[in-house]
Coordinates of N, CA and C in Angstrom, one line a residue:
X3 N -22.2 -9.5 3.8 CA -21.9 -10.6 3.0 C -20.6 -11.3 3.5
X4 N -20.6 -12.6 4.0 CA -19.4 -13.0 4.4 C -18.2 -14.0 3.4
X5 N -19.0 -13.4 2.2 CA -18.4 -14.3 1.2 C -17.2 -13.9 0.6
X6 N -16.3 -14.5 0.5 CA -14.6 -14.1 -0.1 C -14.3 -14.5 -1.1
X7 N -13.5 -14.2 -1.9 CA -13.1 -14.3 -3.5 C -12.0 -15.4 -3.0
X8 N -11.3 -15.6 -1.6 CA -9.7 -16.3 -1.8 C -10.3 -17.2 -0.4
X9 N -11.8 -17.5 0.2 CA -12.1 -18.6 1.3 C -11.3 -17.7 2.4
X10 N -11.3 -16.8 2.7 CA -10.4 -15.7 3.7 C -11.4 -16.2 5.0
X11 N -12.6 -16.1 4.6 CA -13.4 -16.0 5.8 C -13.4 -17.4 6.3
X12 N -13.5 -18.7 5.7 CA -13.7 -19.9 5.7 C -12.3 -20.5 6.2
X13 N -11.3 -19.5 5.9 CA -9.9 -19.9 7.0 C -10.1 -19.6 8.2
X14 N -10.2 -17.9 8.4 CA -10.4 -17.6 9.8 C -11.3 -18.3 10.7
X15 N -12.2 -18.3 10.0 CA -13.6 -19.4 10.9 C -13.1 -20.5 12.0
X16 N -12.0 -21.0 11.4 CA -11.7 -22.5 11.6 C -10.2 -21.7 13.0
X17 N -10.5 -20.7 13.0 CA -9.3 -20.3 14.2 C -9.9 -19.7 15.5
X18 N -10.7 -18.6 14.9 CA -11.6 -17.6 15.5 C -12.7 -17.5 15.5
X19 N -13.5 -16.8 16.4 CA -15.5 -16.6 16.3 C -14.8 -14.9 16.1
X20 N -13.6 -14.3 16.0 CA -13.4 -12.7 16.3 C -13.6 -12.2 14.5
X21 N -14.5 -12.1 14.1 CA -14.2 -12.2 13.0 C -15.2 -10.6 12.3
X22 N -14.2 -9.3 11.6 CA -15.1 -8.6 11.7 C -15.2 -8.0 10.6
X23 N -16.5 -7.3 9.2 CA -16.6 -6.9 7.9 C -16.7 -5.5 8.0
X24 N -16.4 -5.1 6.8 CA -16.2 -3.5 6.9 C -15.9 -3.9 5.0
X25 N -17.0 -2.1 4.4 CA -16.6 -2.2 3.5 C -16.0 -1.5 2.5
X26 N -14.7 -0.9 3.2 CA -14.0 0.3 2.6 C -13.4 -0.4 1.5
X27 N -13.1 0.7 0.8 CA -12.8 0.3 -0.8 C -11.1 -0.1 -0.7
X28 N -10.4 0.4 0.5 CA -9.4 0.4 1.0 C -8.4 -0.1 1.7
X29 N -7.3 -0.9 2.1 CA -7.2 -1.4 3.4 C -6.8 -0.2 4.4
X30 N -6.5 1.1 4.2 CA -6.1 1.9 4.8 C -7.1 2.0 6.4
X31 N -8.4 2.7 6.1 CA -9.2 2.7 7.0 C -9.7 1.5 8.0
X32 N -9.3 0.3 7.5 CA -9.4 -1.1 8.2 C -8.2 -1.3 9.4
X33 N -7.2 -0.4 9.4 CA -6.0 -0.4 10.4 C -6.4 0.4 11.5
X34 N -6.9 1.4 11.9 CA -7.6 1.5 13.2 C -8.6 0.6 13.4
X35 N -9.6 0.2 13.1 CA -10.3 -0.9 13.4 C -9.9 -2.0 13.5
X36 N -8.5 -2.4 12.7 CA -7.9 -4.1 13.2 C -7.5 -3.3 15.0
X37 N -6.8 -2.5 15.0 CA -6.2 -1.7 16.4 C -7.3 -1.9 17.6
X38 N -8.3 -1.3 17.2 CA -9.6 -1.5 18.2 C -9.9 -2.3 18.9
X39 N -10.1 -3.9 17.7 CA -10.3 -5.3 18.2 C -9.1 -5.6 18.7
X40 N -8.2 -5.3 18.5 CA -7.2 -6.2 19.2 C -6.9 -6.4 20.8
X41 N -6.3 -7.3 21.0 CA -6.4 -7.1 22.4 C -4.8 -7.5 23.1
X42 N -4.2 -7.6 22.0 CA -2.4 -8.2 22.5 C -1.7 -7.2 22.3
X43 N -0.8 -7.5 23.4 CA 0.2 -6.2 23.6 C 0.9 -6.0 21.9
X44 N 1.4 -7.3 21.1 CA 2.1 -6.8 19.7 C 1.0 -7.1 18.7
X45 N 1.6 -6.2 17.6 CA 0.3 -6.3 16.4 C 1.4 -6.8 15.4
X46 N 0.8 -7.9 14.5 CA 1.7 -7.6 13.3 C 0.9 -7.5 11.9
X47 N 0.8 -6.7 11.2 CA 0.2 -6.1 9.9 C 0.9 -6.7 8.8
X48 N 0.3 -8.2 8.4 CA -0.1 -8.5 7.0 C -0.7 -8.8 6.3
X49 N -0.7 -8.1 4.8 CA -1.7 -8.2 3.8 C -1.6 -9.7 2.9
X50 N -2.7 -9.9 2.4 CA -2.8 -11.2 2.1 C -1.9 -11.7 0.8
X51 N -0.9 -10.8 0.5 CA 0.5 -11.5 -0.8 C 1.4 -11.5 0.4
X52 N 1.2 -11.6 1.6 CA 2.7 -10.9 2.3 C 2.8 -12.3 3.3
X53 N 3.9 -12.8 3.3 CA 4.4 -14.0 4.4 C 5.8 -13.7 5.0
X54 N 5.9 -13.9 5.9 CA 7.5 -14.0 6.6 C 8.5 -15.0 6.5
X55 N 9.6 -14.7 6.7 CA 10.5 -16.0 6.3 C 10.6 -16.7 7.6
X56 N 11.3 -17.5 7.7 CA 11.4 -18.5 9.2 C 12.3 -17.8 10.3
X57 N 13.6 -17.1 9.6 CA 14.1 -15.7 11.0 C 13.2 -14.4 10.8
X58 N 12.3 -14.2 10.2 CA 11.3 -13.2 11.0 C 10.8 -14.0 11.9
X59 N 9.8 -14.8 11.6 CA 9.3 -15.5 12.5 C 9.7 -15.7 13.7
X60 N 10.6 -16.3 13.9 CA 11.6 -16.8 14.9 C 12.1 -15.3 16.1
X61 N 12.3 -14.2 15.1 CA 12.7 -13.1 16.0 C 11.4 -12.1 16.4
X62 N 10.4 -12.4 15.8 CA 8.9 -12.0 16.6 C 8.8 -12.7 17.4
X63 N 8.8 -14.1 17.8 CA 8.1 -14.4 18.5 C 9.3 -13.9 20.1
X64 N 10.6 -13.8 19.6 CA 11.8 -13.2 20.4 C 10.9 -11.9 21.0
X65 N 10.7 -11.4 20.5 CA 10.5 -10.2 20.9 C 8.6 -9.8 21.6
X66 N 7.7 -10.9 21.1 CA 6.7 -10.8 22.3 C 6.7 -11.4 23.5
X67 N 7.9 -13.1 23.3 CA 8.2 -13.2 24.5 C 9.0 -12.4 26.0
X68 N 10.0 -11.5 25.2 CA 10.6 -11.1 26.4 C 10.6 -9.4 26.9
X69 N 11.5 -8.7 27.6 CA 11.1 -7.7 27.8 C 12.0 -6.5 26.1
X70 N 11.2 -5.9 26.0 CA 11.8 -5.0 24.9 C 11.8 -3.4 24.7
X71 N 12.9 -2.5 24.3 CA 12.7 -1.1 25.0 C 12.0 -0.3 23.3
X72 N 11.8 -1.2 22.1 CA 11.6 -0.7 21.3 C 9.9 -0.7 21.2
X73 N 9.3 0.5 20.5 CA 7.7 0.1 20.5 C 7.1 -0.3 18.9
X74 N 8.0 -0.5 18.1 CA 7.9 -0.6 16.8 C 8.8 -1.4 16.0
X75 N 8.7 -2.0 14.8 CA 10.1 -2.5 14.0 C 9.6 -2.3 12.7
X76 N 11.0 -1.8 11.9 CA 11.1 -2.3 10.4 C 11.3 -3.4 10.4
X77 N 10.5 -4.0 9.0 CA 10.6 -5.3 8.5 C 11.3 -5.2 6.9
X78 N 12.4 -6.0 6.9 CA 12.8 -5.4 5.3 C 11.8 -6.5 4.2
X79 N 11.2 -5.6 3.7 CA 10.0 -6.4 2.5 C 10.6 -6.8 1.3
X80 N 10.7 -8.0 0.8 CA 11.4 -8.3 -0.6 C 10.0 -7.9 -1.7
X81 N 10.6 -6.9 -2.4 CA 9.4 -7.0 -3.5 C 9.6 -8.2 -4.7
X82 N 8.5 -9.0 -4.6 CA 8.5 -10.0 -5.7 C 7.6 -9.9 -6.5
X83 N 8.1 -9.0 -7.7 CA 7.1 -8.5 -8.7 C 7.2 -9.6 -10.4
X84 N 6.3 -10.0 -10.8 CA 5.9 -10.7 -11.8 C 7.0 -12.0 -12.0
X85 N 7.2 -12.8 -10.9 CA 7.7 -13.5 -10.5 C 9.5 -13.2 -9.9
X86 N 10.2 -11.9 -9.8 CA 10.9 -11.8 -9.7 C 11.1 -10.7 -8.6
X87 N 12.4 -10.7 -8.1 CA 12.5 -10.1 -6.5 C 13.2 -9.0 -7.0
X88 N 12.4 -7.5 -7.6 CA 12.8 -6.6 -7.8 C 13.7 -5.2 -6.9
X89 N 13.4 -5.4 -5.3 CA 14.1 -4.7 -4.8 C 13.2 -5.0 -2.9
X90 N 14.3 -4.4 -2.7 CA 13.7 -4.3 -0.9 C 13.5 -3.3 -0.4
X91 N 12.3 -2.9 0.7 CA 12.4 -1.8 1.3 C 11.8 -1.8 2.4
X92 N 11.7 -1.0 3.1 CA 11.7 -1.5 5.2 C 10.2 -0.9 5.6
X93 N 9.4 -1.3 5.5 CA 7.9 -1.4 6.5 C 7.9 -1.5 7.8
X94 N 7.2 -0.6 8.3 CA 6.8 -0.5 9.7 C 5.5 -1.1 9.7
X95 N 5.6 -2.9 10.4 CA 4.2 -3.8 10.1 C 4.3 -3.8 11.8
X96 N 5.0 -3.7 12.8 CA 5.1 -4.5 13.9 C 5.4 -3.4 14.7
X97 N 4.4 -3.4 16.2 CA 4.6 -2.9 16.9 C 3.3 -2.9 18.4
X98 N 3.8 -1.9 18.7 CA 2.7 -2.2 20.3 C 1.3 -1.9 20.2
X99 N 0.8 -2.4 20.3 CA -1.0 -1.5 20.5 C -1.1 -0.5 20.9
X100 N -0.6 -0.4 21.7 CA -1.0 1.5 22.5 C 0.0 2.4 22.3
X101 N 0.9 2.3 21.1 CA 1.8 3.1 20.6 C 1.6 3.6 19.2
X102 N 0.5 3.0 18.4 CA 0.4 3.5 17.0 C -0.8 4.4 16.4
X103 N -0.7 4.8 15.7 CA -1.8 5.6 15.8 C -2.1 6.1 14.1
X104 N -3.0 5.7 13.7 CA -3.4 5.8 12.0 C -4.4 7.1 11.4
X105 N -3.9 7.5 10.5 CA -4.7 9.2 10.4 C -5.5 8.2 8.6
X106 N -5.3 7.4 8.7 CA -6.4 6.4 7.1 C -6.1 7.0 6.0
X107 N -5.1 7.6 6.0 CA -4.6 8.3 4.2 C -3.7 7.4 3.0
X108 N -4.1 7.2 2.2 CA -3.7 6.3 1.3 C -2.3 6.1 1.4
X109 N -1.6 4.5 1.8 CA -0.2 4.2 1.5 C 0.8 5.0 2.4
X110 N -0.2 5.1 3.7 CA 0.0 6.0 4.8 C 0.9 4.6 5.6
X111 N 2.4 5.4 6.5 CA 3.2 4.9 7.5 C 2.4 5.0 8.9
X112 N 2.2 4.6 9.5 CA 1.9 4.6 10.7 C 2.9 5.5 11.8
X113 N 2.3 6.2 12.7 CA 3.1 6.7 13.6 C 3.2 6.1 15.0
X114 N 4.4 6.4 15.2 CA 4.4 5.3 16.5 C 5.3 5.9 17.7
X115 N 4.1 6.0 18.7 CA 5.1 6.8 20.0 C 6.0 6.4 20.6
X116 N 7.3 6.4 20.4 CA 8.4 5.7 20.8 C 9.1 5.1 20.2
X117 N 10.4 4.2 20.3 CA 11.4 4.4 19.4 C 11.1 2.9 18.3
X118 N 11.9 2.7 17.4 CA 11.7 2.0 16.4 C 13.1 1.2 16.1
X119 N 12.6 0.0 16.1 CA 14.0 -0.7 15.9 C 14.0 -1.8 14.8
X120 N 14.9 -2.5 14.3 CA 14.7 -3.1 13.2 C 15.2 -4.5 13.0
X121 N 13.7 -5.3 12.8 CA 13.7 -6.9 12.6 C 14.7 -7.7 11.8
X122 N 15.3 -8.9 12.5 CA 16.0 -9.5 11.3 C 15.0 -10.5 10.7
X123 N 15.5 -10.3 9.3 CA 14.5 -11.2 8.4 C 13.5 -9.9 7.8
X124 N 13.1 -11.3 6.8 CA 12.4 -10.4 5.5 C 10.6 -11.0 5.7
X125 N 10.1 -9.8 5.0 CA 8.6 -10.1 4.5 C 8.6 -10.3 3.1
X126 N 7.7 -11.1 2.5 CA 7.7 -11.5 1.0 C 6.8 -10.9 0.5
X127 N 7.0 -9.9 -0.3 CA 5.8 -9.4 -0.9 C 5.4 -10.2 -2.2
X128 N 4.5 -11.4 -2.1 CA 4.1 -11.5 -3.7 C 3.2 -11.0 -4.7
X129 N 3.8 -9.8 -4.8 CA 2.4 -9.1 -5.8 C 2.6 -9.9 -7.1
X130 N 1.7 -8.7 -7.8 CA 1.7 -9.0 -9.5 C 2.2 -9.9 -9.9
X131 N 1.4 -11.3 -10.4 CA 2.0 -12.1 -11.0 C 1.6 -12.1 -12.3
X132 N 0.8 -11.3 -13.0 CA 0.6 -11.0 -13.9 C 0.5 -9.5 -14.7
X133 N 0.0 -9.1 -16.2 CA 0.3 -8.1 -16.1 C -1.2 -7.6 -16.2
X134 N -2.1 -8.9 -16.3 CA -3.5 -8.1 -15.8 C -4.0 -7.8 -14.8
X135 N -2.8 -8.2 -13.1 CA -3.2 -7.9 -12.7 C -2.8 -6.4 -12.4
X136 N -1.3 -6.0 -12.5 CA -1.0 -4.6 -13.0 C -1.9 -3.8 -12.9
X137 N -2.9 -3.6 -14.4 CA -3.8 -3.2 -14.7 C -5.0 -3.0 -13.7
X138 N -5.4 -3.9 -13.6 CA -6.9 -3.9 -12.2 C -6.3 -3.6 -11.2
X139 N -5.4 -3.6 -10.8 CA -4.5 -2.9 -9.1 C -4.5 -1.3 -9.7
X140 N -4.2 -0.9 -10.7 CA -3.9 0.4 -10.9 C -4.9 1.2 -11.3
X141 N -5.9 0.8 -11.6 CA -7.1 1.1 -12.2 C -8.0 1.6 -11.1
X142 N -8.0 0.6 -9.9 CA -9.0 0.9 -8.8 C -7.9 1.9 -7.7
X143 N -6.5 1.5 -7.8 CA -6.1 2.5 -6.9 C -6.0 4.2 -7.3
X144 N -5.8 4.0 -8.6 CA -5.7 5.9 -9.1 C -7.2 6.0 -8.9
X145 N -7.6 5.8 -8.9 CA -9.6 5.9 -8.9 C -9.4 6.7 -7.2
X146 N -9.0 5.6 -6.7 CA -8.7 6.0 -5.3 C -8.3 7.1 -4.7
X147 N -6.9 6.9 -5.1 CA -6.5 7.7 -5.2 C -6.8 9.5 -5.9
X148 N -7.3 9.3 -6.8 CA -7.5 10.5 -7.5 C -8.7 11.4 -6.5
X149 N -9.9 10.5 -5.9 CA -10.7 10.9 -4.9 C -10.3 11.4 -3.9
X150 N -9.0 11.1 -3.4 CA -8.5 11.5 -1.8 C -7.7 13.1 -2.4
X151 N -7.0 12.7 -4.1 CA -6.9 14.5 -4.1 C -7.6 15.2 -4.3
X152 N -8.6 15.0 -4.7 CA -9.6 16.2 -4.6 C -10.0 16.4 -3.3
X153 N -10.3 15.7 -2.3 CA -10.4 16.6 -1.0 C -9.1 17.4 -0.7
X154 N -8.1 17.1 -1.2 CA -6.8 17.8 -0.5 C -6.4 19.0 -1.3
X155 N -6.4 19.1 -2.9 CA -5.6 19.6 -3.5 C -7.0 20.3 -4.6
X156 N -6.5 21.3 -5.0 CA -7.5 22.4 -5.6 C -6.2 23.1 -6.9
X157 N -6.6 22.0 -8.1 CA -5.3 22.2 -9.3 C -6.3 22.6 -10.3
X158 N -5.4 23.7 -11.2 CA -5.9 24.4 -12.0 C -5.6 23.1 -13.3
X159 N -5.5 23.4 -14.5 CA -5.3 22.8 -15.4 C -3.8 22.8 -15.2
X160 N -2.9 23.5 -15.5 CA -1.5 23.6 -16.0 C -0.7 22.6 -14.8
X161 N -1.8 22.9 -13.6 CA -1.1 22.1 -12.5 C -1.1 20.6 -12.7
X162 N -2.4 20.2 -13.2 CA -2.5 18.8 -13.3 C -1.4 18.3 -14.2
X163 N -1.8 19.0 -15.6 CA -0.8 18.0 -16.9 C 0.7 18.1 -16.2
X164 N 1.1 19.1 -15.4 CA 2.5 19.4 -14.8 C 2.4 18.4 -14.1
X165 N 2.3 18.6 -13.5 CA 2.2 16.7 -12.2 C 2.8 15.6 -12.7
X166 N 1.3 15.3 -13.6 CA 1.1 14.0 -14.3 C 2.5 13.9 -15.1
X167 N 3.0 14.8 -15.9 CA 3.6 14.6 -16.9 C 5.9 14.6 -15.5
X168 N 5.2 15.2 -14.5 CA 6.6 15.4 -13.6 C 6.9 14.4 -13.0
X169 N 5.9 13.9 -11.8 CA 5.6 12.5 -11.3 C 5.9 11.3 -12.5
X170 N 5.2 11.2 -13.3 CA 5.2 9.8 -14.0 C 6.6 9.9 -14.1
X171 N 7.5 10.7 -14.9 CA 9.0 10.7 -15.3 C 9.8 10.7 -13.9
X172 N 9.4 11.4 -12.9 CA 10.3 11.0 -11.6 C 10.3 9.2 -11.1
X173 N 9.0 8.9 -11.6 CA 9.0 7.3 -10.9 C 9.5 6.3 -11.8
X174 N 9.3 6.5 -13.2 CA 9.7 5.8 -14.0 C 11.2 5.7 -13.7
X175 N 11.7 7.2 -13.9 CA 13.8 7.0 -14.3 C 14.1 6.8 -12.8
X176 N 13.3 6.9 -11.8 CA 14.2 6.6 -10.2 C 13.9 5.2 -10.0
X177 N 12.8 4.4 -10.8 CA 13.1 3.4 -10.6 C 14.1 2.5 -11.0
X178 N 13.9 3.0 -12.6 CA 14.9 2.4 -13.5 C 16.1 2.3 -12.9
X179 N 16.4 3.8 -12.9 CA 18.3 3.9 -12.6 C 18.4 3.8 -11.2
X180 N 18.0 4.9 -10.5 CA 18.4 5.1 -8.8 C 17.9 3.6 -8.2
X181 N 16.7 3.3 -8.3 CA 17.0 1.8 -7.8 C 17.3 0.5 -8.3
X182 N 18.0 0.9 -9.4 CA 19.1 0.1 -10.9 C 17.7 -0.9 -11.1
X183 N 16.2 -0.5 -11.3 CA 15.8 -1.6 -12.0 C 16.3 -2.0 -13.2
X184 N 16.9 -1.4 -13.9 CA 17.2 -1.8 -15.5 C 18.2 -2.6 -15.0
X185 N 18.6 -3.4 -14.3 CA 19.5 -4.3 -14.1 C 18.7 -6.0 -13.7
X186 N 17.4 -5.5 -13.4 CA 16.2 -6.8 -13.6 C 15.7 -7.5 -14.5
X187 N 16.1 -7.3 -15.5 CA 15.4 -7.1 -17.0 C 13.9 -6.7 -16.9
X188 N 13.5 -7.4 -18.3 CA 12.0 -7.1 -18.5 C 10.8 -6.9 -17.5
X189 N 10.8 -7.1 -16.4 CA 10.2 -7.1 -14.8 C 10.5 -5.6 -14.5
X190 N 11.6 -5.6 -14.5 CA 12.4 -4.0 -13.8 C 11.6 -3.1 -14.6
X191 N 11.7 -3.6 -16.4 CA 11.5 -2.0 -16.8 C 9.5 -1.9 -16.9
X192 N 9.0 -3.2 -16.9 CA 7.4 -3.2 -17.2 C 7.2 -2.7 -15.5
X193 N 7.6 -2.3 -14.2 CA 6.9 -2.4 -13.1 C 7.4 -0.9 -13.2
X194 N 9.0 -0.4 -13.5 CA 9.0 1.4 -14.1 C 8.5 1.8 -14.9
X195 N 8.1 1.3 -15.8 CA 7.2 2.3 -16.6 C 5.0 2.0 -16.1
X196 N 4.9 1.0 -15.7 CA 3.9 0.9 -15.0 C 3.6 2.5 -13.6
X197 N 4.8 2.3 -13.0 CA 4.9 3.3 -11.8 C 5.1 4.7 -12.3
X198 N 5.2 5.1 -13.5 CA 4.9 6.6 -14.2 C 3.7 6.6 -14.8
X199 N 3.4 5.8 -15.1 CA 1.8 5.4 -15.9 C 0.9 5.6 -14.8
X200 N 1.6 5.1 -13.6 CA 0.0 5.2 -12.6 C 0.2 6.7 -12.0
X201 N 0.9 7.3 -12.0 CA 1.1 8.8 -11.7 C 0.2 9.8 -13.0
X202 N 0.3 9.5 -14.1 CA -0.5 9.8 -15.1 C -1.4 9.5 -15.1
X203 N -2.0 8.7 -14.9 CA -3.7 7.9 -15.2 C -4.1 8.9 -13.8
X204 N -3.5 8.9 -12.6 CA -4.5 9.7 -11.0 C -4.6 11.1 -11.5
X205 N -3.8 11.7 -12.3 CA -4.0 12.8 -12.1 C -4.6 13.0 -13.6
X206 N -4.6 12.5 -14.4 CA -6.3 12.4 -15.8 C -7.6 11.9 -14.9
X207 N -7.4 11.2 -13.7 CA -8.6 11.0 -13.4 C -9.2 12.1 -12.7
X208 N -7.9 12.9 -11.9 CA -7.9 13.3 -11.0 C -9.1 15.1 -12.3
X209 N -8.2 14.9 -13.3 CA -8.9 16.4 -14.1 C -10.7 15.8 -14.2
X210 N -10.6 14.4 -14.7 CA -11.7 14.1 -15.0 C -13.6 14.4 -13.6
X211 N -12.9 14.1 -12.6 CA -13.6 14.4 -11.2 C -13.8 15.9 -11.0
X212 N -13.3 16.6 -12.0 CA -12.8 18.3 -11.1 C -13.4 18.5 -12.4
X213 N -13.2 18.6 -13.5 CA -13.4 19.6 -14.6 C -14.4 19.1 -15.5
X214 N -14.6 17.5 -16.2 CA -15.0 16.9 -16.7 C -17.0 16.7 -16.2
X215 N -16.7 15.8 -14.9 CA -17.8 16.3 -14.5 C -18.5 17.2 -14.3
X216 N -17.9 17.9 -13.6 CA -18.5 19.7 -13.3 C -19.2 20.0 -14.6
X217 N -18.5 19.5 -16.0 CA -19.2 20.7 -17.1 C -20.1 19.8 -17.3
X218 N -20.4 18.3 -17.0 CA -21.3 17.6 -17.6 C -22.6 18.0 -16.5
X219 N -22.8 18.0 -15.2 CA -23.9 18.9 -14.1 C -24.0 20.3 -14.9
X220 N -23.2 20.9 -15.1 CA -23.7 22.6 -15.9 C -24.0 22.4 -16.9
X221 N -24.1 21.3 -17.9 CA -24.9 21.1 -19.0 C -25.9 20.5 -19.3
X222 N -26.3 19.5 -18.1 CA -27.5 19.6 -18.0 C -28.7 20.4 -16.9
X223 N -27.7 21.0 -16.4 CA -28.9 22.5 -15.8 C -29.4 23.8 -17.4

């Protein structure tokens, strides 16, 4: 189906015939396969809330034009959450083709053979501009998420509610304080207490996959 919710495909069309569908629930597994097709010495990895400012711009194209000893770069990302620029933090989006290498694990860094140097200029992240979308982002990622722990992680009960109940309060108060969101206002504290919420909901989902169903198959045998 080549049909898109945002005309995604109906833009590229008009640039490219390279155009290729895949339908992971994910963008993680879609990053060795953008790698595959590609065929230019640099890659740059953005998702579709994410734009560059005009000195990124300007110092990428610095850096595919000439010679360079680095095989990677941090980009500093401005988070712009529910219309406000909550905090920055440095993504590895840019680097060589034949240096990177993706193992598809959720919210996974890329590794990159060789050294790593760092872009001037920012990436814009425009997420969440609402707070329904909050909700539907968080909904399908702990879902996601909660599937990728069960292949990894084998939790008794005491383990889960301990998680859920450790994690949510680590992400909440490190946002708040350590990254002073409470100095954002109302934005800072609805995206910290969102970020303990979603550590709580993966791992209730995470009991519901493991314990929940299990007893619903042994009850109807």
């Amino acid at each position: 189906d080549k049909k898109t919710t945002d005309k995604t495909y109906e833009i590229c069309k008009k640039y490219t015939n390279k155009i290729y569908f895949d339908t992971a629930d994910c963008c993680e597994p879609l990053r060795p396969l953008c790698v595959k097709h590609s065929d230019g010495e640099w890659l740059l990895v953005l998702d579709a809330d994410e734009t560059l400012d005009n000195q990124a711009k300007k110092n990428i194209r610095k850096i595919a034009d000439a010679f360079n000893k680095n095989d990677g770069f941090h980009i500093d990302r401005k988070e712009i959450i529910l219309g406000r620029h909550l905090m920055t933090v440095p993504t590895l989006r840019l680097y060589r083709r034949n240096k990177v290498h993706y193992s598809c694990n959720m919210h996974e860094v890329p590794k990159i053979k060789g050294t790593i140097g760092k872009l001037k200029g920012y990436m814009l992240h425009n997420t969440e501009e609402r707070i329904s979308q909050f909700v539907g982002k968080t909904n399908k990622l702990t879902s996601l998420e909660a599937k990728e722990l069960i292949k990894k992680s084998n939790l008794g009960l005491f383990q889960i509610f301990f998680y859920a109940l450790f994690n949510s309060s680590k992400f909440f108060f490190g946002y708040l304080f350590y990254k002073k969101l409470i100095l954002k206002g109302i934005p800072g504290f609805i995206f910290a207490f969102q970020s303990g919420y979603h550590e709580i909901l993966k791992y209730f989902k995470y009991y519901e996959l493991k314990y929940m169903r299990n007893k619903k198959s042994e009850e109807r045998k």
